[in-house]
Coordinates of C-alpha atoms in Angstrom, one line a residue:
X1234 CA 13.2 22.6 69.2
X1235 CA 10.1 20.4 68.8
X1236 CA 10.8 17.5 66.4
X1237 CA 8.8 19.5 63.5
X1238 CA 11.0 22.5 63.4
X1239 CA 13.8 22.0 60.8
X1240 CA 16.9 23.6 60.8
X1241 CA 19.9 23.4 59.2
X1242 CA 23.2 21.3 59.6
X1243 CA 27.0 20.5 59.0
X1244 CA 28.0 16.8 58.8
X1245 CA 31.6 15.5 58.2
X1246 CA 32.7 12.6 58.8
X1247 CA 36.1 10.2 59.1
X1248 CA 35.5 6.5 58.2
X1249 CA 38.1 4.2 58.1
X1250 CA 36.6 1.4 56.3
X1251 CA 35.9 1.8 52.6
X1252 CA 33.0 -0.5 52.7
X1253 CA 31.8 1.4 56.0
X1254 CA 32.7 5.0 54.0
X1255 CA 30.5 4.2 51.2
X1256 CA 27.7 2.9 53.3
X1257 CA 28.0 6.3 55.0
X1258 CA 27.9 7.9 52.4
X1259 CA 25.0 6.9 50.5
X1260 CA 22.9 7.5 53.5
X1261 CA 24.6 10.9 54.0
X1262 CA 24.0 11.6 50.3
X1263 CA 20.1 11.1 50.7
X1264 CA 19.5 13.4 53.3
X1265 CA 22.1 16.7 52.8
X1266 CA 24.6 18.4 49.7
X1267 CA 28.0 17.7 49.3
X1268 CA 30.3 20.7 49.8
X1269 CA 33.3 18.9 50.4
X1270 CA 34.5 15.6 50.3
X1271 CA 33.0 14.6 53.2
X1272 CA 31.3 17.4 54.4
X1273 CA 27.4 18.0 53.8
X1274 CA 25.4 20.4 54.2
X1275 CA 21.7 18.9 55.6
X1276 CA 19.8 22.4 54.4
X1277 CA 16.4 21.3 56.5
X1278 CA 16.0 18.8 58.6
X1279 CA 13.2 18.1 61.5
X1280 CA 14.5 16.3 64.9
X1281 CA 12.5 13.4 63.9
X1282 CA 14.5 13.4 60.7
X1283 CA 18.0 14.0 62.6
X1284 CA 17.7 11.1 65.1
X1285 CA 16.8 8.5 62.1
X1286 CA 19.5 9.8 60.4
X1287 CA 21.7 9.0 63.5
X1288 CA 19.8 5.8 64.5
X1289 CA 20.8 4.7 60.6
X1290 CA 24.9 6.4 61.0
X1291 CA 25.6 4.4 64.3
X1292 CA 24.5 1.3 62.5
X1293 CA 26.7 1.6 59.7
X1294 CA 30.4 2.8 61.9
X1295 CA 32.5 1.5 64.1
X1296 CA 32.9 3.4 67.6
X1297 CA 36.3 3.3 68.3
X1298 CA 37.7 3.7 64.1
X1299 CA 34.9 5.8 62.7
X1300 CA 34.4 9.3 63.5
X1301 CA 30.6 11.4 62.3
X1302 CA 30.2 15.4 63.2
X1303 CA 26.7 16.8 62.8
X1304 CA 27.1 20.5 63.9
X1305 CA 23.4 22.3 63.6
X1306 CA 23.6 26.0 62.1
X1307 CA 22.1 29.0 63.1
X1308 CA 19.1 30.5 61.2
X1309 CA 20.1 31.9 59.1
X1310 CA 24.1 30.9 58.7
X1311 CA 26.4 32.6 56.7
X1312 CA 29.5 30.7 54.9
X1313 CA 32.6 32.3 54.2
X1314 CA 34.4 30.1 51.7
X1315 CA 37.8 31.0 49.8
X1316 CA 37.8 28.4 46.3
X1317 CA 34.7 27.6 43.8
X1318 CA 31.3 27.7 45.1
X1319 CA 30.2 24.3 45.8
X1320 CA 26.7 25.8 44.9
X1321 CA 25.2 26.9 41.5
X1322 CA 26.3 31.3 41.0
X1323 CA 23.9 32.9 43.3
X1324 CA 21.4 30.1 44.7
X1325 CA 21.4 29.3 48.9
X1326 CA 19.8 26.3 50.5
X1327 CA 18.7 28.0 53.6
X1328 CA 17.7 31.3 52.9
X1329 CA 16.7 33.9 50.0
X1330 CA 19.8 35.6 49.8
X1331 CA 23.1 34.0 48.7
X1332 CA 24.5 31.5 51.5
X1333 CA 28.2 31.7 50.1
X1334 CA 30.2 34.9 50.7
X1335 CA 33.3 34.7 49.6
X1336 CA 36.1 35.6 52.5
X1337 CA 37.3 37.9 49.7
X1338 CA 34.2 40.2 50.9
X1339 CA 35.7 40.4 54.1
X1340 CA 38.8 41.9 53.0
X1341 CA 37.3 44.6 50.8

């Protein structure tokens, strides 16, 4: 991937320190969508954009307390979900088509 090919990606994280968690999470919150409490979903980022996210995260936690995932998805993902939508009825972030299918669909 060169560092002006975006892609899409997962990031949770595990902070221990409230002070640390919201610092987190304001930088978090600039760069990807809340789909959980905290899990995001970063719809397009570049490599570039990726490691001065991380340069920024490993600034603001602690190594051995703190814990931050960044998973990258494949193009393009598909989300099964079961519960609301964390995203307005029929819009995706990565793709034309709907990026939620419910894990109903599955079953049908």
């Amino acid at each position: 991937m060169s560092e002006y090919d975006a892609r899409g990606y997962l990031i949770a994280y595990d902070i221990a320190d409230a002070r640390r968690w919201r610092r987190v999470h304001r930088l978090v919150s600039g760069i990807a969508v809340p789909i959980q409490y905290s899990v995001f979903l970063a719809p397009c980022l570049t490599r570039r954009e990726l490691d001065q996210s991380v340069e920024q995260l490993r600034a603001q936690i602690h190594d051995k307390q703190d814990d931050i995932r960044i998973y990258p998805l494949p193009t393009p993902p598909t989300v099964y979900f079961y519960g609301p939508n964390p995203l307005p009825a029929g819009e995706g972030l990565l793709q034309e088509k709907p990026l939620w299918v419910p894990i109903q669909a599955l079953l049908d």
